[in-house]
JSON list of C-alpha atoms in Angstrom, two decimals:
[
{"chain": "A", "resi": 1, "resn": "UNK", "atom": "CA", "xyz": [0.09, 0.05, -0.16]},
{"chain": "A", "resi": 2, "resn": "UNK", "atom": "CA", "xyz": [1.28, 3.38, -0.94]},
{"chain": "A", "resi": 3, "resn": "UNK", "atom": "CA", "xyz": [1.37, 6.15, 1.72]},
{"chain": "A", "resi": 4, "resn": "UNK", "atom": "CA", "xyz": [1.61, 9.83, 1.26]},
{"chain": "A", "resi": 5, "resn": "UNK", "atom": "CA", "xyz": [2.11, 12.08, 4.35]},
{"chain": "A", "resi": 6, "resn": "UNK", "atom": "CA", "xyz": [1.69, 15.74, 3.75]},
{"chain": "A", "resi": 7, "resn": "UNK", "atom": "CA", "xyz": [3.15, 17.97, 6.51]},
{"chain": "A", "resi": 8, "resn": "UNK", "atom": "CA", "xyz": [1.46, 21.38, 5.94]},
{"chain": "A", "resi": 9, "resn": "UNK", "atom": "CA", "xyz": [2.00, 24.88, 7.45]},
{"chain": "A", "resi": 10, "resn": "UNK", "atom": "CA", "xyz": [-0.16, 26.16, 10.23]},
{"chain": "A", "resi": 11, "resn": "UNK", "atom": "CA", "xyz": [-3.79, 26.61, 8.77]},
{"chain": "A", "resi": 12, "resn": "UNK", "atom": "CA", "xyz": [-7.16, 27.51, 10.60]},
{"chain": "A", "resi": 13, "resn": "UNK", "atom": "CA", "xyz": [-8.64, 24.05, 9.85]},
{"chain": "A", "resi": 14, "resn": "UNK", "atom": "CA", "xyz": [-7.36, 20.61, 8.78]},
{"chain": "A", "resi": 15, "resn": "UNK", "atom": "CA", "xyz": [-7.65, 21.26, 4.97]},
{"chain": "A", "resi": 16, "resn": "UNK", "atom": "CA", "xyz": [-7.21, 25.15, 4.74]},
{"chain": "A", "resi": 17, "resn": "UNK", "atom": "CA", "xyz": [-10.23, 25.40, 2.60]},
{"chain": "A", "resi": 18, "resn": "UNK", "atom": "CA", "xyz": [-12.03, 27.93, 4.58]},
{"chain": "A", "resi": 19, "resn": "UNK", "atom": "CA", "xyz": [-11.97, 31.62, 5.04]},
{"chain": "A", "resi": 20, "resn": "UNK", "atom": "CA", "xyz": [-12.44, 34.48, 2.55]},
{"chain": "A", "resi": 21, "resn": "UNK", "atom": "CA", "xyz": [-9.60, 33.70, 0.13]},
{"chain": "A", "resi": 22, "resn": "UNK", "atom": "CA", "xyz": [-8.91, 30.12, -0.43]},
{"chain": "A", "resi": 23, "resn": "UNK", "atom": "CA", "xyz": [-5.80, 28.81, -2.08]},
{"chain": "A", "resi": 24, "resn": "UNK", "atom": "CA", "xyz": [-6.50, 26.73, -5.31]},
{"chain": "A", "resi": 25, "resn": "UNK", "atom": "CA", "xyz": [-3.65, 24.36, -4.40]},
{"chain": "A", "resi": 26, "resn": "UNK", "atom": "CA", "xyz": [-5.39, 23.51, -1.17]},
{"chain": "A", "resi": 27, "resn": "UNK", "atom": "CA", "xyz": [-8.67, 22.88, -2.80]},
{"chain": "A", "resi": 28, "resn": "UNK", "atom": "CA", "xyz": [-7.02, 20.62, -5.37]},
{"chain": "A", "resi": 29, "resn": "UNK", "atom": "CA", "xyz": [-5.00, 18.71, -2.66]},
{"chain": "A", "resi": 30, "resn": "UNK", "atom": "CA", "xyz": [-8.30, 18.17, -0.55]},
{"chain": "A", "resi": 31, "resn": "UNK", "atom": "CA", "xyz": [-10.03, 16.82, -3.71]},
{"chain": "A", "resi": 32, "resn": "UNK", "atom": "CA", "xyz": [-7.21, 14.42, -4.30]},
{"chain": "A", "resi": 33, "resn": "UNK", "atom": "CA", "xyz": [-7.15, 13.31, -0.73]},
{"chain": "A", "resi": 34, "resn": "UNK", "atom": "CA", "xyz": [-10.93, 12.69, -0.70]},
{"chain": "A", "resi": 35, "resn": "UNK", "atom": "CA", "xyz": [-10.71, 10.86, -3.93]},
{"chain": "A", "resi": 36, "resn": "UNK", "atom": "CA", "xyz": [-7.94, 8.58, -2.61]},
{"chain": "A", "resi": 37, "resn": "UNK", "atom": "CA", "xyz": [-9.80, 7.82, 0.53]},
{"chain": "A", "resi": 38, "resn": "UNK", "atom": "CA", "xyz": [-12.92, 6.73, -1.45]},
{"chain": "A", "resi": 39, "resn": "UNK", "atom": "CA", "xyz": [-11.42, 5.06, -4.43]},
{"chain": "A", "resi": 40, "resn": "UNK", "atom": "CA", "xyz": [-7.98, 3.62, -3.34]},
{"chain": "A", "resi": 41, "resn": "UNK", "atom": "CA", "xyz": [-9.09, 1.64, -0.27]},
{"chain": "A", "resi": 42, "resn": "UNK", "atom": "CA", "xyz": [-6.38, -0.94, 0.38]},
{"chain": "A", "resi": 43, "resn": "UNK", "atom": "CA", "xyz": [-4.16, 0.42, -2.36]},
{"chain": "A", "resi": 44, "resn": "UNK", "atom": "CA", "xyz": [-3.16, 3.92, -0.97]},
{"chain": "A", "resi": 45, "resn": "UNK", "atom": "CA", "xyz": [-3.34, 6.03, 2.04]},
{"chain": "A", "resi": 46, "resn": "UNK", "atom": "CA", "xyz": [-3.21, 9.82, 2.12]},
{"chain": "A", "resi": 47, "resn": "UNK", "atom": "CA", "xyz": [-2.58, 11.61, 5.45]},
{"chain": "A", "resi": 48, "resn": "UNK", "atom": "CA", "xyz": [-2.32, 15.40, 5.99]},
{"chain": "A", "resi": 49, "resn": "UNK", "atom": "CA", "xyz": [-0.83, 16.90, 9.12]},
{"chain": "A", "resi": 50, "resn": "UNK", "atom": "CA", "xyz": [-1.29, 20.48, 9.94]},
{"chain": "A", "resi": 51, "resn": "UNK", "atom": "CA", "xyz": [1.23, 22.24, 12.05]},
{"chain": "A", "resi": 52, "resn": "UNK", "atom": "CA", "xyz": [-1.58, 23.96, 14.00]},
{"chain": "A", "resi": 53, "resn": "UNK", "atom": "CA", "xyz": [-3.53, 20.87, 14.84]},
{"chain": "A", "resi": 54, "resn": "UNK", "atom": "CA", "xyz": [-0.64, 18.18, 14.87]},
{"chain": "A", "resi": 55, "resn": "UNK", "atom": "CA", "xyz": [2.63, 19.82, 16.09]},
{"chain": "A", "resi": 56, "resn": "UNK", "atom": "CA", "xyz": [3.83, 16.66, 17.73]},
{"chain": "A", "resi": 57, "resn": "UNK", "atom": "CA", "xyz": [3.85, 14.75, 14.25]},
{"chain": "A", "resi": 58, "resn": "UNK", "atom": "CA", "xyz": [6.35, 17.25, 13.01]},
{"chain": "A", "resi": 59, "resn": "UNK", "atom": "CA", "xyz": [8.58, 16.72, 15.91]},
{"chain": "A", "resi": 60, "resn": "UNK", "atom": "CA", "xyz": [8.39, 12.96, 16.08]},
{"chain": "A", "resi": 61, "resn": "UNK", "atom": "CA", "xyz": [9.10, 12.49, 12.32]},
{"chain": "A", "resi": 62, "resn": "UNK", "atom": "CA", "xyz": [12.93, 12.70, 11.96]},
{"chain": "A", "resi": 63, "resn": "UNK", "atom": "CA", "xyz": [12.71, 13.59, 8.26]},
{"chain": "A", "resi": 64, "resn": "UNK", "atom": "CA", "xyz": [10.31, 16.45, 8.84]},
{"chain": "A", "resi": 65, "resn": "UNK", "atom": "CA", "xyz": [12.15, 17.58, 12.04]},
{"chain": "A", "resi": 66, "resn": "UNK", "atom": "CA", "xyz": [15.55, 17.68, 10.19]},
{"chain": "A", "resi": 67, "resn": "UNK", "atom": "CA", "xyz": [14.09, 19.55, 7.11]},
{"chain": "A", "resi": 68, "resn": "UNK", "atom": "CA", "xyz": [12.53, 22.21, 9.35]},
{"chain": "A", "resi": 69, "resn": "UNK", "atom": "CA", "xyz": [15.81, 22.53, 11.28]},
{"chain": "A", "resi": 70, "resn": "UNK", "atom": "CA", "xyz": [17.56, 22.92, 7.88]},
{"chain": "A", "resi": 71, "resn": "UNK", "atom": "CA", "xyz": [15.11, 25.10, 5.93]},
{"chain": "A", "resi": 72, "resn": "UNK", "atom": "CA", "xyz": [12.92, 26.60, 8.61]},
{"chain": "A", "resi": 73, "resn": "UNK", "atom": "CA", "xyz": [9.21, 27.04, 7.88]},
{"chain": "A", "resi": 74, "resn": "UNK", "atom": "CA", "xyz": [10.09, 27.40, 4.17]},
{"chain": "A", "resi": 75, "resn": "UNK", "atom": "CA", "xyz": [10.44, 23.60, 3.91]},
{"chain": "A", "resi": 76, "resn": "UNK", "atom": "CA", "xyz": [6.57, 23.31, 4.34]},
{"chain": "A", "resi": 77, "resn": "UNK", "atom": "CA", "xyz": [4.65, 21.72, 2.82]},
{"chain": "A", "resi": 78, "resn": "UNK", "atom": "CA", "xyz": [6.69, 18.56, 2.98]},
{"chain": "A", "resi": 79, "resn": "UNK", "atom": "CA", "xyz": [5.73, 15.47, 1.28]},
{"chain": "A", "resi": 80, "resn": "UNK", "atom": "CA", "xyz": [6.75, 11.93, 2.13]},
{"chain": "A", "resi": 81, "resn": "UNK", "atom": "CA", "xyz": [5.89, 8.85, 0.17]},
{"chain": "A", "resi": 82, "resn": "UNK", "atom": "CA", "xyz": [6.42, 5.50, 1.95]},
{"chain": "A", "resi": 83, "resn": "UNK", "atom": "CA", "xyz": [8.43, 7.27, 4.47]},
{"chain": "A", "resi": 84, "resn": "UNK", "atom": "CA", "xyz": [10.86, 9.09, 1.92]},
{"chain": "A", "resi": 85, "resn": "UNK", "atom": "CA", "xyz": [11.13, 12.54, 1.31]},
{"chain": "A", "resi": 86, "resn": "UNK", "atom": "CA", "xyz": [9.97, 13.55, -2.19]},
{"chain": "A", "resi": 87, "resn": "UNK", "atom": "CA", "xyz": [9.17, 17.31, -2.12]},
{"chain": "A", "resi": 88, "resn": "UNK", "atom": "CA", "xyz": [9.51, 20.32, 0.06]},
{"chain": "A", "resi": 89, "resn": "UNK", "atom": "CA", "xyz": [8.35, 23.99, -0.12]},
{"chain": "A", "resi": 90, "resn": "UNK", "atom": "CA", "xyz": [5.46, 23.40, -2.59]},
{"chain": "A", "resi": 91, "resn": "UNK", "atom": "CA", "xyz": [2.47, 21.12, -2.88]},
{"chain": "A", "resi": 92, "resn": "UNK", "atom": "CA", "xyz": [2.72, 18.31, -5.24]},
{"chain": "A", "resi": 93, "resn": "UNK", "atom": "CA", "xyz": [0.81, 18.63, -8.60]},
{"chain": "A", "resi": 94, "resn": "UNK", "atom": "CA", "xyz": [-1.92, 16.31, -9.57]},
{"chain": "A", "resi": 95, "resn": "UNK", "atom": "CA", "xyz": [0.54, 14.54, -11.94]},
{"chain": "A", "resi": 96, "resn": "UNK", "atom": "CA", "xyz": [3.00, 14.19, -9.07]},
{"chain": "A", "resi": 97, "resn": "UNK", "atom": "CA", "xyz": [0.45, 12.80, -6.74]},
{"chain": "A", "resi": 98, "resn": "UNK", "atom": "CA", "xyz": [-0.82, 10.33, -9.58]},
{"chain": "A", "resi": 99, "resn": "UNK", "atom": "CA", "xyz": [2.90, 9.28, -9.88]},
{"chain": "A", "resi": 100, "resn": "UNK", "atom": "CA", "xyz": [3.50, 8.88, -6.19]},
{"chain": "A", "resi": 101, "resn": "UNK", "atom": "CA", "xyz": [0.30, 6.72, -5.81]},
{"chain": "A", "resi": 102, "resn": "UNK", "atom": "CA", "xyz": [0.46, 4.89, -9.15]},
{"chain": "A", "resi": 103, "resn": "UNK", "atom": "CA", "xyz": [-3.14, 6.03, -9.71]},
{"chain": "A", "resi": 104, "resn": "UNK", "atom": "CA", "xyz": [-4.98, 7.91, -12.33]},
{"chain": "A", "resi": 105, "resn": "UNK", "atom": "CA", "xyz": [-6.28, 10.90, -10.54]},
{"chain": "A", "resi": 106, "resn": "UNK", "atom": "CA", "xyz": [-7.88, 12.80, -13.47]},
{"chain": "A", "resi": 107, "resn": "UNK", "atom": "CA", "xyz": [-11.28, 12.33, -11.87]},
{"chain": "A", "resi": 108, "resn": "UNK", "atom": "CA", "xyz": [-10.09, 14.38, -8.89]},
{"chain": "A", "resi": 109, "resn": "UNK", "atom": "CA", "xyz": [-9.07, 17.40, -10.95]},
{"chain": "A", "resi": 110, "resn": "UNK", "atom": "CA", "xyz": [-10.89, 20.51, -9.78]},
{"chain": "A", "resi": 111, "resn": "UNK", "atom": "CA", "xyz": [-11.64, 22.88, -12.71]}
]
């Protein structure tokens, strides 16, 4: 089973898709996460960790803690696939998520 862990900057809620101005990357990431949770049961797992709501997870994960020490808050978001660092400082694109999960995520594309 593929496992994506996304360590995100501090946000007001778990997805960051609230408030007066919503980031399109966050909307797309949330759509992908929901698509994976419904359609990839047993094949893939997508976990998001928000610095505001899950600060202990950032400290407990040695890769994330090291990147934060090295780059500071600019390292966020940090993406791990199966425990391996694959991207820092930017959200993955839908193509990158598809590649990481070995899944076609076109149906999760937000227009």
